[in-house]
Amino acid sequence: MKKKITIIGSGFSSLAAACYLAKSGHEVTVFEKNETIGGRARQLIKDGFTFDIGPTWYWMPDVFERFFADFNKKPSDYYQLDKLNPAYSVYYGKDDFITIEDTLEKICVAFENEEPGSAKILKKFIHKAQDNYNVAIKDLVYNPGVSPFELVTPETIKKVGQFFSTIKKDVRKEFKNPRLAKILEFPVLFLGAKPSDTPSFYSFMNYADFGLGTFHPKKGMYQVVLAMQELAVSLGVNIITNAAISKILVENNQATGVVVNSETHKSDVVLSGADYHHTETLLPAASKQYSERYWSNKTFAPSSLLFYVGFNTKIKNVNHHTLFFDVDFDAHAATIYDKAAWPENPLFYASFPSITDSHAAPEGKEAGIFLIPLAPGLNDTPELRERYFTKIMDRFEELTSQSVRQNVLFKESFCVNDFVQDYNSYKGNAYGMANTLLQTAFLRPKLKSSKVNNLYFTGQLTVPGPGVPPSLISGKLVSELIDKYHTV
């Protein structure tokens, strides 16, 4: 029997789940509180400039291919994908940077130039990372996190020690050059935790980086959202925007629908891709699985202070993706994970999509996105935002040997308060819950409610974790659970 399914939110995980559930024959309606779909992956369009508000890195192309293949489609049916070369560059000081190109062989040359003998070590390290990737991405992460035995396979038994060591230990053991070590520790930041708290097994992110490479969808990451929307609509999904959910209806411990814009919408199944903590506030108190204490004791991925800047000139000495590691990483990380505070000297990341993509800015101009990772829950004021824009612009100009502030046409900012307001994000986190050892797989919040029948969750606070590819996988996993219990 066909089920009527309500999905809260229209981020990657929600759209993925909607596609799978519609394909299975269910009647699916997606409600999005904002004016446009995409969740955190929305766009800012201003004065001829186009910015991705959220994710700007397209990694793990095989996960996207696997998603579209499930519907006999390919990413190229919807958008053009370009492999970036260089993938990114990393600044350590004034005019002092390392460039990461588009193949492992080229990256080995860069490592060897920095530290003789490191290329051989890097090849061995990435080979091990590739083995982990094959185990993790092709098998392990496609489990729903309902049992610890999902982690027990002949392959993972061989790797058990990697769950009790850390990325930082492994990297620093092999690479004595701190500059190279920072590059190898960087990818796990996408998982939301410090390298010193991330299990060694997650080195598969290094293979995603050096082995598979960094891509850019022409016209930006939002093209992936539009592709998923087109696919969903073709499958019969109804998507409604400006539709805020104020309550999840529960009768006899069973979800029966939602209240949206003060109107009742009945359904057989409710699936939330919205913030997990926020979703539980929409339930009666007795129906919540997790207490406030539970959430406050979890390690959350960072929030961010973001600036979207329109420049009236082209920016020099940068690449599409550029990292600024000229300050103490550990000191900045301590302000995120150990004692929440605004960092005195923040690391930051800058993206200039218009270097690659003419759609991002008018001719002769540049679109710049600047990101500072922050602890969630920080006090967020216009004065603090302005102070930190000045901080990073001072350093940016010094490190890249150019003056750009007089070329700023406009800047828009996005920070903790905006993550809360726009996404109901717990403490304004940007990336969800970190993938630490005690927050991996079955130890994460569950896809299926243990208190309310017919209520499910998807997205970065549940299985498998933060990031765009894991969100696609999360949508697939929850749809399979729903199909298991609610077959057509």
GROMACS .gro file of C-alpha atoms in nm:
model
  488
    1MET     CA    1   0.000   0.000   0.000
    2LYS     CA    2   0.132   0.341  -0.095
    3LYS     CA    3   0.225   0.553   0.208
    4LYS     CA    4   0.187   0.926   0.244
    5ILE     CA    5   0.526   1.057   0.359
    6THR     CA    6   0.608   1.403   0.492
    7ILE     CA    7   0.969   1.520   0.476
    8ILE     CA    8   1.084   1.819   0.682
    9GLY     CA    9   1.359   2.022   0.513
   10SER     CA   10   1.507   2.016   0.163
   11GLY     CA   11   1.880   1.968   0.215
   12PHE     CA   12   2.082   1.700   0.039
   13SER     CA   13   1.971   1.418   0.269
   14SER     CA   14   1.602   1.513   0.246
   15LEU     CA   15   1.609   1.542  -0.133
   16ALA     CA   16   1.793   1.211  -0.163
   17ALA     CA   17   1.542   1.037   0.062
   18ALA     CA   18   1.254   1.195  -0.130
   19CYS     CA   19   1.386   1.055  -0.457
   20TYR     CA   20   1.430   0.703  -0.323
   21LEU     CA   21   1.092   0.699  -0.149
   22ALA     CA   22   0.909   0.830  -0.455
   23LYS     CA   23   1.085   0.568  -0.667
   24SER     CA   24   0.948   0.305  -0.425
   25GLY     CA   25   0.596   0.426  -0.498
   26HIS     CA   26   0.521   0.645  -0.198
   27GLU     CA   27   0.346   0.981  -0.208
   28VAL     CA   28   0.613   1.226  -0.090
   29THR     CA   29   0.580   1.591   0.013
   30VAL     CA   30   0.881   1.799   0.114
   31PHE     CA   31   0.829   2.108   0.331
   32GLU     CA   32   1.106   2.372   0.338
   33LYS     CA   33   1.089   2.664   0.581
   34ASN     CA   34   1.301   2.895   0.365
   35GLU     CA   35   1.213   3.060   0.036
   36THR     CA   36   1.446   2.838  -0.164
   37ILE     CA   37   1.538   2.471  -0.136
   38GLY     CA   38   1.876   2.322  -0.054
   39GLY     CA   39   1.901   2.365   0.321
   40ARG     CA   40   2.253   2.485   0.398
   41ALA     CA   41   2.344   2.460   0.030
   42ARG     CA   42   2.156   2.770  -0.082
   43GLN     CA   43   2.277   3.054  -0.303
   44LEU     CA   44   2.336   3.425  -0.260
   45ILE     CA   45   2.285   3.621  -0.582
   46LYS     CA   46   2.369   3.990  -0.574
   47ASP     CA   47   2.468   4.251  -0.835
   48GLY     CA   48   2.564   3.988  -1.091
   49PHE     CA   49   2.763   3.778  -0.841
   50THR     CA   50   2.664   3.424  -0.739
   51PHE     CA   51   2.788   3.258  -0.420
   52ASP     CA   52   2.731   2.913  -0.273
   53ILE     CA   53   2.621   2.997   0.081
   54GLY     CA   54   2.710   2.653   0.213
   55PRO     CA   55   2.932   2.373   0.075
   56THR     CA   56   3.192   2.480  -0.181
   57TRP     CA   57   3.399   2.156  -0.208
   58TYR     CA   58   3.288   1.875  -0.439
   59TRP     CA   59   3.470   1.564  -0.320
   60MET     CA   60   3.400   1.190  -0.358
   61PRO     CA   61   3.245   1.211  -0.707
   62ASP     CA   62   3.179   0.838  -0.698
   63VAL     CA   63   2.916   0.889  -0.425
   64PHE     CA   64   2.727   1.135  -0.647
   65GLU     CA   65   2.758   0.895  -0.940
   66ARG     CA   66   2.624   0.610  -0.728
   67PHE     CA   67   2.328   0.822  -0.618
   68PHE     CA   68   2.223   0.920  -0.971
   69ALA     CA   69   2.292   0.568  -1.103
   70ASP     CA   70   2.025   0.439  -0.864
   71PHE     CA   71   1.782   0.625  -1.092
   72ASN     CA   72   1.954   0.531  -1.419
   73LYS     CA   73   2.099   0.880  -1.442
   74LYS     CA   74   2.442   1.041  -1.437
   75PRO     CA   75   2.559   1.373  -1.288
   76SER     CA   76   2.637   1.482  -1.644
   77ASP     CA   77   2.267   1.455  -1.725
   78TYR     CA   78   2.220   1.759  -1.503
   79TYR     CA   79   2.544   1.953  -1.461
   80GLN     CA   80   2.897   1.987  -1.595
   81LEU     CA   81   3.174   1.881  -1.359
   82ASP     CA   82   3.527   2.019  -1.391
   83LYS     CA   83   3.828   1.879  -1.208
   84LEU     CA   84   4.023   2.164  -1.051
   85ASN     CA   85   4.392   2.207  -1.118
   86PRO     CA   86   4.529   2.322  -0.887
   87ALA     CA   87   4.291   2.163  -0.639
   88TYR     CA   88   4.395   2.419  -0.378
   89SER     CA   89   4.692   2.601  -0.233
   90VAL     CA   90   4.804   2.642   0.128
   91TYR     CA   91   4.970   2.958   0.259
   92TYR     CA   92   5.218   2.938   0.548
   93GLY     CA   93   5.358   3.290   0.527
   94LYS     CA   94   5.406   3.588   0.298
   95ASP     CA   95   5.443   3.460  -0.059
   96ASP     CA   96   5.508   3.117   0.097
   97PHE     CA   97   5.267   2.847  -0.014
   98ILE     CA   98   5.238   2.488  -0.135
   99THR     CA   99   5.015   2.407  -0.432
  100ILE     CA  100   4.822   2.081  -0.445
  101GLU     CA  101   4.759   1.981  -0.805
  102ASP     CA  102   4.520   1.734  -0.964
  103THR     CA  103   4.708   1.402  -0.957
  104LEU     CA  104   4.894   1.208  -0.692
  105GLU     CA  105   5.209   1.208  -0.906
  106LYS     CA  106   5.212   1.589  -0.919
  107ILE     CA  107   5.140   1.609  -0.545
  108CYS     CA  108   5.432   1.375  -0.478
  109VAL     CA  109   5.658   1.617  -0.664
  110ALA     CA  110   5.537   1.904  -0.444
  111PHE     CA  111   5.599   1.696  -0.129
  112GLU     CA  112   5.944   1.590  -0.250
  113ASN     CA  113   6.037   1.952  -0.318
  114GLU     CA  114   5.934   2.041   0.034
  115GLU     CA  115   6.098   1.742   0.205
  116PRO     CA  116   6.326   1.500   0.016
  117GLY     CA  117   6.215   1.140   0.065
  118SER     CA  118   5.854   1.232   0.147
  119ALA     CA  119   5.711   1.126  -0.192
  120LYS     CA  120   5.776   0.759  -0.125
  121ILE     CA  121   5.616   0.786   0.220
  122LEU     CA  122   5.317   0.972   0.075
  123LYS     CA  123   5.251   0.703  -0.187
  124LYS     CA  124   5.246   0.437   0.083
  125PHE     CA  125   5.023   0.653   0.306
  126ILE     CA  126   4.772   0.719   0.025
  127HIS     CA  127   4.770   0.352  -0.075
  128LYS     CA  128   4.660   0.267   0.279
  129ALA     CA  129   4.406   0.551   0.267
  130GLN     CA  130   4.267   0.414  -0.060
  131ASP     CA  131   4.222   0.074   0.101
  132ASN     CA  132   4.029   0.240   0.383
  133TYR     CA  133   3.822   0.432   0.129
  134ASN     CA  134   3.727   0.112  -0.050
  135VAL     CA  135   3.613  -0.044   0.277
  136ALA     CA  136   3.437   0.266   0.409
  137ILE     CA  137   3.271   0.434   0.114
  138LYS     CA  138   3.194   0.128  -0.092
  139ASP     CA  139   3.056  -0.073   0.198
  140LEU     CA  140   3.069   0.043   0.560
  141VAL     CA  141   2.893   0.381   0.540
  142TYR     CA  142   2.599   0.226   0.356
  143ASN     CA  143   2.486   0.063   0.683
  144PRO     CA  144   2.203   0.220   0.886
  145GLY     CA  145   2.383   0.237   1.221
  146VAL     CA  146   2.142   0.012   1.408
  147SER     CA  147   2.399  -0.237   1.537
  148PRO     CA  148   2.768  -0.245   1.632
  149PHE     CA  149   2.798  -0.563   1.427
  150GLU     CA  150   2.770  -0.352   1.110
  151LEU     CA  151   3.130  -0.254   1.176
  152VAL     CA  152   3.248  -0.613   1.205
  153THR     CA  153   3.357  -0.744   0.868
  154PRO     CA  154   3.664  -0.944   0.761
  155GLU     CA  155   3.812  -0.618   0.630
  156THR     CA  156   3.747  -0.406   0.940
  157ILE     CA  157   3.877  -0.675   1.174
  158LYS     CA  158   4.213  -0.633   1.000
  159LYS     CA  159   4.191  -0.258   1.066
  160VAL     CA  160   4.066  -0.259   1.425
  161GLY     CA  161   4.378  -0.083   1.549
  162GLN     CA  162   4.295   0.214   1.325
  163PHE     CA  163   3.986   0.286   1.531
  164PHE     CA  164   4.200   0.338   1.842
  165SER     CA  165   4.476   0.548   1.696
  166THR     CA  166   4.426   0.894   1.548
  167ILE     CA  167   4.490   1.075   1.222
  168LYS     CA  168   4.732   1.311   1.393
  169LYS     CA  169   4.940   1.026   1.541
  170ASP     CA  170   4.961   0.848   1.209
  171VAL     CA  171   5.046   1.157   1.008
  172ARG     CA  172   5.307   1.290   1.252
  173LYS     CA  173   5.469   0.947   1.274
  174GLU     CA  174   5.532   0.944   0.900
  175PHE     CA  175   5.579   1.314   0.819
  176LYS     CA  176   5.814   1.521   1.032
  177ASN     CA  177   5.771   1.834   0.822
  178PRO     CA  178   5.489   2.028   0.996
  179ARG     CA  179   5.382   2.198   0.673
  180LEU     CA  180   5.317   1.866   0.501
  181ALA     CA  181   5.157   1.724   0.813
  182LYS     CA  182   4.906   2.012   0.820
  183ILE     CA  183   4.804   1.939   0.461
  184LEU     CA  184   4.742   1.572   0.545
  185GLU     CA  185   4.549   1.662   0.860
  186PHE     CA  186   4.332   1.916   0.680
  187PRO     CA  187   4.077   1.680   0.508
  188VAL     CA  188   3.942   1.537   0.833
  189LEU     CA  189   3.826   1.885   0.930
  190PHE     CA  190   3.535   1.809   0.696
  191LEU     CA  191   3.438   1.540   0.950
  192GLY     CA  192   3.406   1.806   1.217
  193ALA     CA  193   3.673   1.704   1.469
  194LYS     CA  194   4.038   1.766   1.545
  195PRO     CA  195   4.287   1.529   1.380
  196SER     CA  196   4.391   1.429   1.733
  197ASP     CA  197   4.033   1.309   1.801
  198THR     CA  198   3.961   1.147   1.464
  199PRO     CA  199   4.024   0.771   1.428
  200SER     CA  200   4.302   0.670   1.188
  201PHE     CA  201   4.052   0.481   0.975
  202TYR     CA  202   3.925   0.816   0.850
  203SER     CA  203   4.245   0.859   0.652
  204PHE     CA  204   4.017   0.763   0.362
  205MET     CA  205   3.958   1.140   0.342
  206ASN     CA  206   4.319   1.175   0.228
  207TYR     CA  207   4.245   0.945  -0.063
  208ALA     CA  208   3.936   1.152  -0.143
  209ASP     CA  209   4.168   1.454  -0.152
  210PHE     CA  210   4.485   1.330  -0.324
  211GLY     CA  211   4.351   1.021  -0.500
  212LEU     CA  212   4.016   1.135  -0.639
  213GLY     CA  213   4.068   1.510  -0.649
  214THR     CA  214   3.863   1.826  -0.612
  215PHE     CA  215   3.586   1.914  -0.855
  216HIS     CA  216   3.360   2.208  -0.931
  217PRO     CA  217   3.010   2.191  -1.080
  218LYS     CA  218   2.977   2.465  -1.341
  219LYS     CA  219   2.758   2.743  -1.196
  220GLY     CA  220   2.833   2.618  -0.844
  221MET     CA  221   2.734   2.353  -0.591
  222TYR     CA  222   2.373   2.468  -0.609
  223GLN     CA  223   2.352   2.292  -0.944
  224VAL     CA  224   2.359   1.963  -0.752
  225VAL     CA  225   2.057   2.079  -0.550
  226LEU     CA  226   1.875   2.177  -0.869
  227ALA     CA  227   1.962   1.841  -1.023
  228MET     CA  228   1.817   1.657  -0.726
  229GLN     CA  229   1.508   1.878  -0.735
  230GLU     CA  230   1.457   1.800  -1.104
  231LEU     CA  231   1.497   1.429  -1.037
  232ALA     CA  232   1.262   1.439  -0.737
  233VAL     CA  233   0.990   1.627  -0.925
  234SER     CA  234   1.019   1.386  -1.218
  235LEU     CA  235   0.952   1.104  -0.972
  236GLY     CA  236   0.639   1.278  -0.841
  237VAL     CA  237   0.772   1.452  -0.529
  238ASN     CA  238   0.584   1.764  -0.422
  239ILE     CA  239   0.817   2.035  -0.284
  240ILE     CA  240   0.667   2.328  -0.091
  241THR     CA  241   0.879   2.626   0.023
  242ASN     CA  242   0.804   2.896   0.282
  243ALA     CA  243   0.656   2.611   0.485
  244ALA     CA  244   0.770   2.614   0.847
  245ILE     CA  245   0.685   2.313   1.063
  246SER     CA  246   0.572   2.410   1.414
  247LYS     CA  247   0.468   2.067   1.545
  248ILE     CA  248   0.495   1.695   1.474
  249LEU     CA  249   0.163   1.530   1.554
  250VAL     CA  250   0.182   1.218   1.771
  251GLU     CA  251  -0.111   0.992   1.864
  252ASN     CA  252  -0.066   0.670   2.061
  253ASN     CA  253   0.312   0.690   2.013
  254GLN     CA  254   0.273   0.718   1.638
  255ALA     CA  255   0.358   1.013   1.414
  256THR     CA  256   0.045   1.113   1.225
  257GLY     CA  257   0.153   1.429   1.049
  258VAL     CA  258   0.278   1.783   1.100
  259VAL     CA  259   0.148   2.133   1.155
  260VAL     CA  260   0.282   2.352   0.876
  261ASN     CA  261   0.208   2.725   0.864
  262SER     CA  262  -0.064   2.662   1.126
  263GLU     CA  263  -0.235   2.401   0.909
  264THR     CA  264  -0.248   2.027   0.980
  265HIS     CA  265  -0.095   1.798   0.720
  266LYS     CA  266  -0.168   1.431   0.788
  267SER     CA  267   0.067   1.154   0.676
  268ASP     CA  268   0.159   0.792   0.745
  269VAL     CA  269   0.531   0.862   0.795
  270VAL     CA  270   0.723   1.172   0.905
  271LEU     CA  271   1.090   1.205   0.808
  272SER     CA  272   1.295   1.500   0.930
  273GLY     CA  273   1.606   1.620   0.750
  274ALA     CA  274   1.601   1.931   0.967
  275ASP     CA  275   1.833   1.971   1.265
  276TYR     CA  276   1.782   1.660   1.482
  277HIS     CA  277   1.779   1.851   1.813
  278HIS     CA  278   1.531   2.105   1.676
  279THR     CA  279   1.309   1.829   1.536
  280GLU     CA  280   1.271   1.676   1.880
  281THR     CA  281   1.154   2.013   2.017
  282LEU     CA  282   0.856   1.977   1.781
  283LEU     CA  283   0.748   1.664   1.969
  284PRO     CA  284   0.565   1.618   2.300
  285ALA     CA  285   0.818   1.596   2.584
  286ALA     CA  286   0.754   1.225   2.640
  287SER     CA  287   0.833   1.151   2.275
  288LYS     CA  288   1.189   1.284   2.277
  289GLN     CA  289   1.470   1.028   2.255
  290TYR     CA  290   1.754   1.254   2.367
  291SER     CA  291   1.775   1.496   2.658
  292GLU     CA  292   1.930   1.842   2.656
  293ARG     CA  293   2.213   1.692   2.860
  294TYR     CA  294   2.274   1.436   2.586
  295TRP     CA  295   2.315   1.707   2.324
  296SER     CA  296   2.527   1.933   2.543
  297ASN     CA  297   2.772   1.649   2.607
  298LYS     CA  298   2.826   1.573   2.238
  299THR     CA  299   3.117   1.700   2.030
  300PHE     CA  300   2.979   1.921   1.757
  301ALA     CA  301   3.150   2.022   1.439
  302PRO     CA  302   3.236   2.389   1.415
  303SER     CA  303   3.018   2.679   1.329
  304SER     CA  304   3.159   2.937   1.089
  305LEU     CA  305   3.187   3.305   1.022
  306LEU     CA  306   3.148   3.349   0.648
  307PHE     CA  307   3.187   3.652   0.427
  308TYR     CA  308   3.061   3.673   0.070
  309VAL     CA  309   3.252   3.952  -0.099
  310GLY     CA  310   3.214   4.110  -0.440
  311PHE     CA  311   3.541   4.261  -0.570
  312ASN     CA  312   3.558   4.501  -0.865
  313THR     CA  313   3.891   4.355  -0.977
  314LYS     CA  314   4.052   4.014  -1.023
  315ILE     CA  315   4.237   3.881  -0.716
  316LYS     CA  316   4.600   3.777  -0.759
  317ASN     CA  317   4.814   3.501  -0.605
  318VAL     CA  318   4.525   3.274  -0.507
  319ASN     CA  319   4.353   2.965  -0.647
  320HIS     CA  320   3.988   2.864  -0.656
  321HIS     CA  321   4.039   2.713  -0.308
  322THR     CA  322   4.306   2.865  -0.084
  323LEU     CA  323   4.385   2.777   0.279
  324PHE     CA  324   4.565   3.010   0.519
  325PHE     CA  325   4.765   2.807   0.772
  326ASP     CA  326   5.008   3.082   0.873
  327VAL     CA  327   4.902   3.073   1.240
  328ASP     CA  328   4.896   2.808   1.513
  329PHE     CA  329   4.638   2.543   1.424
  330ASP     CA  330   4.632   2.391   1.773
  331ALA     CA  331   4.561   2.727   1.937
  332HIS     CA  332   4.269   2.791   1.702
  333ALA     CA  333   4.137   2.434   1.746
  334ALA     CA  334   4.145   2.474   2.123
  335THR     CA  335   3.899   2.765   2.095
  336ILE     CA  336   3.662   2.541   1.900
  337TYR     CA  337   3.679   2.211   2.088
  338ASP     CA  338   3.836   2.268   2.430
  339LYS     CA  339   3.714   2.602   2.561
  340ALA     CA  340   3.474   2.783   2.333
  341ALA     CA  341   3.597   3.131   2.246
  342TRP     CA  342   3.664   3.357   1.953
  343PRO     CA  343   4.017   3.275   1.826
  344GLU     CA  344   4.280   3.545   1.861
  345ASN     CA  345   4.453   3.447   1.536
  346PRO     CA  346   4.218   3.236   1.323
  347LEU     CA  347   4.304   3.007   1.039
  348PHE     CA  348   4.077   3.078   0.748
  349TYR     CA  349   3.979   2.949   0.406
  350ALA     CA  350   3.903   3.149   0.094
  351SER     CA  351   3.726   3.044  -0.224
  352PHE     CA  352   3.725   3.238  -0.548
  353PRO     CA  353   3.486   3.043  -0.773
  354SER     CA  354   3.504   3.309  -1.044
  355ILE     CA  355   3.864   3.202  -1.114
  356THR     CA  356   3.717   2.880  -1.254
  357ASP     CA  357   3.360   2.974  -1.335
  358SER     CA  358   3.259   3.286  -1.528
  359HIS     CA  359   2.904   3.251  -1.394
  360ALA     CA  360   3.020   3.346  -1.043
  361ALA     CA  361   3.104   3.711  -1.117
  362PRO     CA  362   3.075   3.976  -1.389
  363GLU     CA  363   3.370   4.000  -1.628
  364GLY     CA  364   3.679   4.153  -1.469
  365LYS     CA  365   3.541   4.107  -1.118
  366GLU     CA  366   3.588   3.840  -0.850
  367ALA     CA  367   3.357   3.656  -0.613
  368GLY     CA  368   3.528   3.577  -0.283
  369ILE     CA  369   3.406   3.354   0.000
  370PHE     CA  370   3.598   3.367   0.329
  371LEU     CA  371   3.538   3.120   0.612
  372ILE     CA  372   3.664   3.116   0.972
  373PRO     CA  373   3.581   2.797   1.171
  374LEU     CA  374   3.432   2.881   1.513
  375ALA     CA  375   3.298   2.704   1.817
  376PRO     CA  376   2.919   2.666   1.804
  377GLY     CA  377   2.724   2.872   2.055
  378LEU     CA  378   2.952   3.177   2.055
  379ASN     CA  379   2.821   3.528   2.105
  380ASP     CA  380   2.766   3.669   1.757
  381THR     CA  381   2.744   4.045   1.701
  382PRO     CA  382   2.792   4.279   1.402
  383GLU     CA  383   3.091   4.432   1.582
  384LEU     CA  384   3.264   4.094   1.617
  385ARG     CA  385   3.198   4.009   1.253
  386GLU     CA  386   3.352   4.337   1.143
  387ARG     CA  387   3.654   4.292   1.370
  388TYR     CA  388   3.725   3.950   1.223
  389PHE     CA  389   3.680   4.068   0.867
  390THR     CA  390   3.950   4.326   0.939
  391LYS     CA  391   4.173   4.058   1.093
  392ILE     CA  392   4.161   3.824   0.796
  393MET     CA  393   4.180   4.101   0.537
  394ASP     CA  394   4.497   4.235   0.704
  395ARG     CA  395   4.655   3.893   0.679
  396PHE     CA  396   4.516   3.816   0.334
  397GLU     CA  397   4.668   4.131   0.189
  398GLU     CA  398   5.000   4.071   0.362
  399LEU     CA  399   5.027   3.703   0.268
  400THR     CA  400   4.924   3.745  -0.095
  401SER     CA  401   5.111   4.074  -0.148
  402GLN     CA  402   4.820   4.282  -0.270
  403SER     CA  403   4.577   4.547  -0.152
  404VAL     CA  404   4.212   4.456  -0.208
  405ARG     CA  405   3.994   4.631   0.047
  406GLN     CA  406   3.948   4.936  -0.171
  407ASN     CA  407   3.808   4.698  -0.437
  408VAL     CA  408   3.527   4.562  -0.220
  409LEU     CA  409   3.192   4.640  -0.383
  410PHE     CA  410   2.993   4.473  -0.107
  411LYS     CA  411   3.017   4.205   0.159
  412GLU     CA  412   2.754   3.992   0.326
  413SER     CA  413   2.819   3.786   0.637
  414PHE     CA  414   2.674   3.466   0.783
  415CYS     CA  415   2.750   3.338   1.132
  416VAL     CA  416   2.617   3.159   1.440
  417ASN     CA  417   2.295   3.358   1.467
  418ASP     CA  418   2.215   3.296   1.101
  419PHE     CA  419   2.269   2.920   1.129
  420VAL     CA  420   2.020   2.922   1.417
  421GLN     CA  421   1.767   3.145   1.243
  422ASP     CA  422   1.781   2.995   0.894
  423TYR     CA  423   1.838   2.627   0.979
  424ASN     CA  424   1.732   2.588   1.346
  425SER     CA  425   2.086   2.463   1.393
  426TYR     CA  426   2.183   2.345   1.742
  427LYS     CA  427   2.405   2.620   1.886
  428GLY     CA  428   2.451   2.745   1.532
  429ASN     CA  429   2.675   2.455   1.426
  430ALA     CA  430   2.760   2.452   1.056
  431TYR     CA  431   2.849   2.086   0.990
  432GLY     CA  432   2.661   1.871   1.239
  433MET     CA  433   2.805   1.628   1.492
  434ALA     CA  434   3.174   1.542   1.471
  435ASN     CA  435   3.285   1.192   1.370
  436THR     CA  436   3.489   1.102   1.678
  437LEU     CA  437   3.534   0.741   1.791
  438LEU     CA  438   3.238   0.762   2.031
  439GLN     CA  439   3.021   0.936   1.772
  440THR     CA  440   3.066   0.694   1.482
  441ALA     CA  441   2.812   0.462   1.315
  442PHE     CA  442   2.574   0.304   1.569
  443LEU     CA  443   2.687   0.555   1.836
  444ARG     CA  444   2.529   0.846   1.649
  445PRO     CA  445   2.164   0.956   1.692
  446LYS     CA  446   1.939   0.700   1.525
  447LEU     CA  447   1.770   0.718   1.187
  448LYS     CA  448   1.453   0.564   1.336
  449SER     CA  449   1.290   0.704   1.648
  450SER     CA  450   1.284   0.463   1.942
  451LYS     CA  451   0.994   0.654   2.101
  452VAL     CA  452   0.760   0.734   1.812
  453ASN     CA  453   0.654   0.488   1.545
  454ASN     CA  454   0.667   0.614   1.186
  455LEU     CA  455   0.913   0.893   1.276
  456TYR     CA  456   1.254   0.899   1.108
  457PHE     CA  457   1.557   1.127   1.081
  458THR     CA  458   1.824   1.194   0.823
  459GLY     CA  459   2.116   1.431   0.776
  460GLN     CA  460   2.443   1.534   0.934
  461LEU     CA  461   2.350   1.471   1.298
  462THR     CA  462   2.271   1.108   1.229
  463VAL     CA  463   2.427   0.829   1.019
  464PRO     CA  464   2.680   0.839   0.857
  465GLY     CA  465   2.787   1.195   0.947
  466PRO     CA  466   2.871   1.544   0.823
  467GLY     CA  467   2.946   1.641   0.464
  468VAL     CA  468   2.760   1.638   0.133
  469PRO     CA  469   2.841   1.280   0.022
  470PRO     CA  470   2.744   1.137   0.365
  471SER     CA  471   2.417   1.335   0.342
  472LEU     CA  472   2.332   1.166   0.012
  473ILE     CA  473   2.407   0.832   0.175
  474SER     CA  474   2.198   0.923   0.481
  475GLY     CA  475   1.897   0.984   0.258
  476LYS     CA  476   1.941   0.644   0.096
  477LEU     CA  477   1.979   0.466   0.431
  478VAL     CA  478   1.669   0.616   0.587
  479SER     CA  479   1.461   0.547   0.276
  480GLU     CA  480   1.562   0.181   0.298
  481LEU     CA  481   1.456   0.170   0.663
  482ILE     CA  482   1.121   0.328   0.580
  483ASP     CA  483   1.069   0.080   0.297
  484LYS     CA  484   1.156  -0.203   0.534
  485TYR     CA  485   0.882  -0.109   0.777
  486HIS     CA  486   0.634   0.052   0.536
  487THR     CA  487   0.638  -0.145   0.213
  488VAL     CA  488   0.413  -0.035  -0.070
   0.00000   0.00000   0.00000
